[in-house]
XYZ file of C-alpha atoms in Angstrom:
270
model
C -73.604 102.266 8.650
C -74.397 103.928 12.109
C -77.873 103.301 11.676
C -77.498 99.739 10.990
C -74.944 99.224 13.941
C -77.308 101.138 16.170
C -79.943 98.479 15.072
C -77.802 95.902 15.982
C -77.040 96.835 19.548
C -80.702 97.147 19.962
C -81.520 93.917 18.891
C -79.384 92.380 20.466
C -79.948 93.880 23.637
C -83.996 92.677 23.149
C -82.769 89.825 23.011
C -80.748 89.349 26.194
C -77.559 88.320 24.846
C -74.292 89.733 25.223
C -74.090 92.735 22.741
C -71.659 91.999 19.789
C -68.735 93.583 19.433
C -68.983 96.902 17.244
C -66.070 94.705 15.352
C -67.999 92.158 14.318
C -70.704 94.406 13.408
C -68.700 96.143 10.942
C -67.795 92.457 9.720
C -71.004 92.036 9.424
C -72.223 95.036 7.695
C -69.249 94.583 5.141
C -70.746 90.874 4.016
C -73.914 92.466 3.714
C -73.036 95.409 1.315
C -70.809 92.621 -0.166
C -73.660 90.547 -0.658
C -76.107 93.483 -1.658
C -73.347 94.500 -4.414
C -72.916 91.124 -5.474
C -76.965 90.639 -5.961
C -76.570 93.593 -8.172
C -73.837 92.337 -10.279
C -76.197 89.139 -10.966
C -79.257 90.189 -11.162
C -80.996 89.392 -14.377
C -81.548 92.291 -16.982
C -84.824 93.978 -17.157
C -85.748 95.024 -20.601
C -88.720 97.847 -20.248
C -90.555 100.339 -22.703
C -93.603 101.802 -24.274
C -96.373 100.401 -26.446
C -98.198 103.457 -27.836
C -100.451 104.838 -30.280
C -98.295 105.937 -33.331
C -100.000 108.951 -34.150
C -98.073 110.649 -37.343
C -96.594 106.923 -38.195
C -93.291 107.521 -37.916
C -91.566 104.675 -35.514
C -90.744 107.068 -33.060
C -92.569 107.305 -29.409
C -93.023 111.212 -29.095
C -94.403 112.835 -25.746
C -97.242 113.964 -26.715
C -98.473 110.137 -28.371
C -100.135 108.322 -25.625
C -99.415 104.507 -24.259
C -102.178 101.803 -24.761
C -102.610 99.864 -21.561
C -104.063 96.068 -21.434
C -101.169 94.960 -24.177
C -99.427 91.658 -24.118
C -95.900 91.906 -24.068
C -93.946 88.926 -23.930
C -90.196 87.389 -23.909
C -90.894 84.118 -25.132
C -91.236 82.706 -21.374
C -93.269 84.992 -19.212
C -96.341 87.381 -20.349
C -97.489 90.554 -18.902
C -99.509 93.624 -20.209
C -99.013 97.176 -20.167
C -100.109 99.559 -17.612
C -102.337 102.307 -17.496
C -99.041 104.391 -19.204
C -98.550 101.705 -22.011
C -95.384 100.662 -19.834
C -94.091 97.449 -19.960
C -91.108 95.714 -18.212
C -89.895 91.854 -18.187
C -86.784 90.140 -17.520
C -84.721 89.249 -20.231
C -81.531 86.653 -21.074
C -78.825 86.190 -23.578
C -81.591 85.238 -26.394
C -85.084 86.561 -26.472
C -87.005 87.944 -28.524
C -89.479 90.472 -27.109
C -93.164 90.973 -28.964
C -96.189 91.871 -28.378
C -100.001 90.164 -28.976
C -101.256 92.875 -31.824
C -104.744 94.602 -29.372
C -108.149 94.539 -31.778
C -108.254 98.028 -33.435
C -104.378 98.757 -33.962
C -102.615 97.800 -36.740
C -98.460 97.127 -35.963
C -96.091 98.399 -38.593
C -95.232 96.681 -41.887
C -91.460 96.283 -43.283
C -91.363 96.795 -47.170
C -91.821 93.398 -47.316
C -95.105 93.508 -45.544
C -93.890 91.725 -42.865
C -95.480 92.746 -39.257
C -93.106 94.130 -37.045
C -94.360 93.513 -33.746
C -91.545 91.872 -32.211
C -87.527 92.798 -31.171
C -84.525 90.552 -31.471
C -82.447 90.898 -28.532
C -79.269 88.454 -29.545
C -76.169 90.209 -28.147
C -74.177 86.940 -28.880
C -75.887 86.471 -32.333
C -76.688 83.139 -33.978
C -74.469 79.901 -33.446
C -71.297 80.396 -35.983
C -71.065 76.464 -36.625
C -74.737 76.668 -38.196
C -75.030 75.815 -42.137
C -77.799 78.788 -42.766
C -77.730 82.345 -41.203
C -79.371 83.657 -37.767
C -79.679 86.655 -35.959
C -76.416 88.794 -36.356
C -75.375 90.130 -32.789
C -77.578 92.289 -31.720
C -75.693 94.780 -29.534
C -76.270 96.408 -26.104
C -79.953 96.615 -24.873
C -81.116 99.389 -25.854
C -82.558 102.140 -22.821
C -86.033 101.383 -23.877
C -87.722 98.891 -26.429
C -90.935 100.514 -27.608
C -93.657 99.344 -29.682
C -96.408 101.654 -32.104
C -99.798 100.888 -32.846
C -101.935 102.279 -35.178
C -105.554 102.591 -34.902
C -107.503 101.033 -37.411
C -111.400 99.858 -37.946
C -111.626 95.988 -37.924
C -114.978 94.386 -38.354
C -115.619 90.771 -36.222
C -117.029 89.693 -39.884
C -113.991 89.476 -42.072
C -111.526 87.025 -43.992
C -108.093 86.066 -44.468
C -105.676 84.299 -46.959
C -104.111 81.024 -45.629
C -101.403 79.445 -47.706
C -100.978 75.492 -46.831
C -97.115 74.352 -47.335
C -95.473 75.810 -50.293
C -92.424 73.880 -49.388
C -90.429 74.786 -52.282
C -86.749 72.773 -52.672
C -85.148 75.186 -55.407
C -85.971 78.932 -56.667
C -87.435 77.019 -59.497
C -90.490 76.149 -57.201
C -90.136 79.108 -55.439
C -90.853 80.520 -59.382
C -93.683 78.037 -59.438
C -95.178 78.895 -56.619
C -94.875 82.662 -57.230
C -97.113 82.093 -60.666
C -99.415 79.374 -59.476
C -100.320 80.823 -56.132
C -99.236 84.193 -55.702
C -100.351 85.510 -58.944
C -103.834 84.666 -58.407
C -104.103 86.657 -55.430
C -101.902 89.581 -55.744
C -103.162 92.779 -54.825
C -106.476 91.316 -53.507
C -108.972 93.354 -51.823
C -111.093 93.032 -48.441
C -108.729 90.717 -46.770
C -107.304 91.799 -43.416
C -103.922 89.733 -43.899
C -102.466 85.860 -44.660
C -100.526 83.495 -43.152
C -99.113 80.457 -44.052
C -98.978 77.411 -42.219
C -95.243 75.803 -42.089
C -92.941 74.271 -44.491
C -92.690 78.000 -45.766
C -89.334 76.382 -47.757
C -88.370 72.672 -48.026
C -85.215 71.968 -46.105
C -82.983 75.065 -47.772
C -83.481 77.939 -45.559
C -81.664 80.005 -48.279
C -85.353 80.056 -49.751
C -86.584 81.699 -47.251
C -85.714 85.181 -48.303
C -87.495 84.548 -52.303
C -90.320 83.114 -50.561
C -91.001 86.027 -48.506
C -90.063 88.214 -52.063
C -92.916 86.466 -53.499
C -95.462 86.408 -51.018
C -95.332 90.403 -50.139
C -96.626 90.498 -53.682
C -100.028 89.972 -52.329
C -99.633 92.910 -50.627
C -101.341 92.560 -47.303
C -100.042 92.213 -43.831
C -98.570 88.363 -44.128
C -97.730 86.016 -40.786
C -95.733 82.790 -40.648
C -95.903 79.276 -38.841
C -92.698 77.521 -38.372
C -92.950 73.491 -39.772
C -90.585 71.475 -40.053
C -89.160 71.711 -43.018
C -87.639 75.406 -41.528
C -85.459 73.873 -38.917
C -81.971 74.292 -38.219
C -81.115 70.282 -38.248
C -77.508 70.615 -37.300
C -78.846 72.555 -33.785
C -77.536 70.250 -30.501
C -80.985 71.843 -28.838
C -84.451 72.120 -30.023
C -83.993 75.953 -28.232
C -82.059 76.645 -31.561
C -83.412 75.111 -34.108
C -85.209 77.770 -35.311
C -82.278 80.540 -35.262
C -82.792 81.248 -38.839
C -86.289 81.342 -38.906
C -86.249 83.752 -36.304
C -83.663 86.079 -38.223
C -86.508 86.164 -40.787
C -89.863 85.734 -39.273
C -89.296 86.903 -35.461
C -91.006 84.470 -32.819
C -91.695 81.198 -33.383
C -95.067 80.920 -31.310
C -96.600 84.806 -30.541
C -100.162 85.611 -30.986
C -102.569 88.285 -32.089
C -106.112 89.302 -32.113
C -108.317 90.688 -34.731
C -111.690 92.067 -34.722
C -113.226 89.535 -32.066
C -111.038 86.723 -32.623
C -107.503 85.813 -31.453
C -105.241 83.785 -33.060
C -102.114 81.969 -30.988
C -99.513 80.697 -33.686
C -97.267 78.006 -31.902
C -94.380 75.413 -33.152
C -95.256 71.917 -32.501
C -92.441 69.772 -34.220
């Protein structure tokens, strides 16, 4: 406080005016810590954390396992990329979901349902409780730090890939259907890096979602998702969330991620 009433005086003594009044200096300094304080109380949140090499696989970001720098971390708005310490750090909202662009050579985790994890659902409010289907439960407090693992792997620029077209099944009769027609034929393939199926996963019933994904993880490689339109919340007053539930079980709606020499960008245009 001295030092800024000392500054004061001295300015305003450069400035040939009559000095102010230590009284209203103190005035002064009190709307500026006010104002400092009250910058602090609404300043947005800062979500920060690691992406790293995953050496023994477990999930867990251990000292001795090293950052990757260069990554692509995003919260659904703004994009930056990890430093030379794998750091990241971006400002996040009330609903965001953080991920980041997979790096050529790593592989992200799988869930047991072969679902890439590359992404983090940070809902603290959770999904809308008028909405007919299911979203995002409430996520909690932000956790201290949000951290991705990698794992190396070899990935040649000459490879291929499964891509499903609209299964768009209306009952778990065509999810059946679709499970012996299509699936079948390609479970447990070999030499292909992962799939991905381009929209109208289900046909209006987002309660299908979970037996489609049942039935494609029986292919058993890594398997990515397009939203269509067909896997919309309809009752959402905002196109912002009309993909709640798809989020709950696919994570972002547009993300992206390279392989080999190629990158692939996956985005929602309905």
């Amino acid at each position: 406080e001295e030092h800024l009433v000392s500054f004061i005086r001295t300015m305003s003594k450069r400035s040939n005016k009559t000095p102010v009044k230590i009284f209203d200096m103190r005035i002064m300094l009190t709307c500026l810590l006010v104002f400092v304080a009250l910058s602090g109380l609404y300043a947005q949140p800062i979500i920060k954390g690691y992406v790293y090499e995953d050496e023994n696989g477990n999930g867990k970001k251990e000292r001795r396992e090293k950052g990757i720098a260069g990554v692509s971390v995003s919260n659904g708005v703004d994009v930056t990329a990890t430093d030379d310490n794998g750091q990241y750090q971006l400002s996040i909202g009330e609903d965001n979901i953080i991920f980041i662009s997979k790096p050529s050579g790593y592989k992200v985790p799988l869930n047991q349902k072969n679902q890439p994890q590359f992404y983090y659902l940070h809902k603290p409010h959770g999904h809308p409780e008028t909405f007919k289907y299911e979203g995002t439960a409430p996520t909690g407090k932000l956790p201290r730090s949000v951290n991705f693992p990698l794992i190396a792997q070899d990935e040649k620029s000459d490879f291929s890939a499964l891509i499903f077209g609209d299964p768009q099944p209306y009952t778990e009769e065509e999810i059946a259907h679709f499970s012996r027609g299509i699936v079948d034929e390609v479970a447990g393939i070999n030499d292909v890096s992962f799939g991905l199926s381009l929209g109208d996963l289900v046909g209006d019933n987002l309660d299908l979602h979970s037996p489609y994904i049942d039935a494609v993880k029986r292919v058993g490689i890594p398997w990515y998702n397009l939203m269509g339109n067909h896997d919309m919340n309809y009752e959402a007053p905002y196109d912002s969330l009309s993909d709640e539930t798809y989020e709950s079980n696919f994570g972002p709606a547009n993300y992206s991620f390279n392989y080999g020499e190629t990158h692939f960008i996956i985005l929602v245009d309905i």
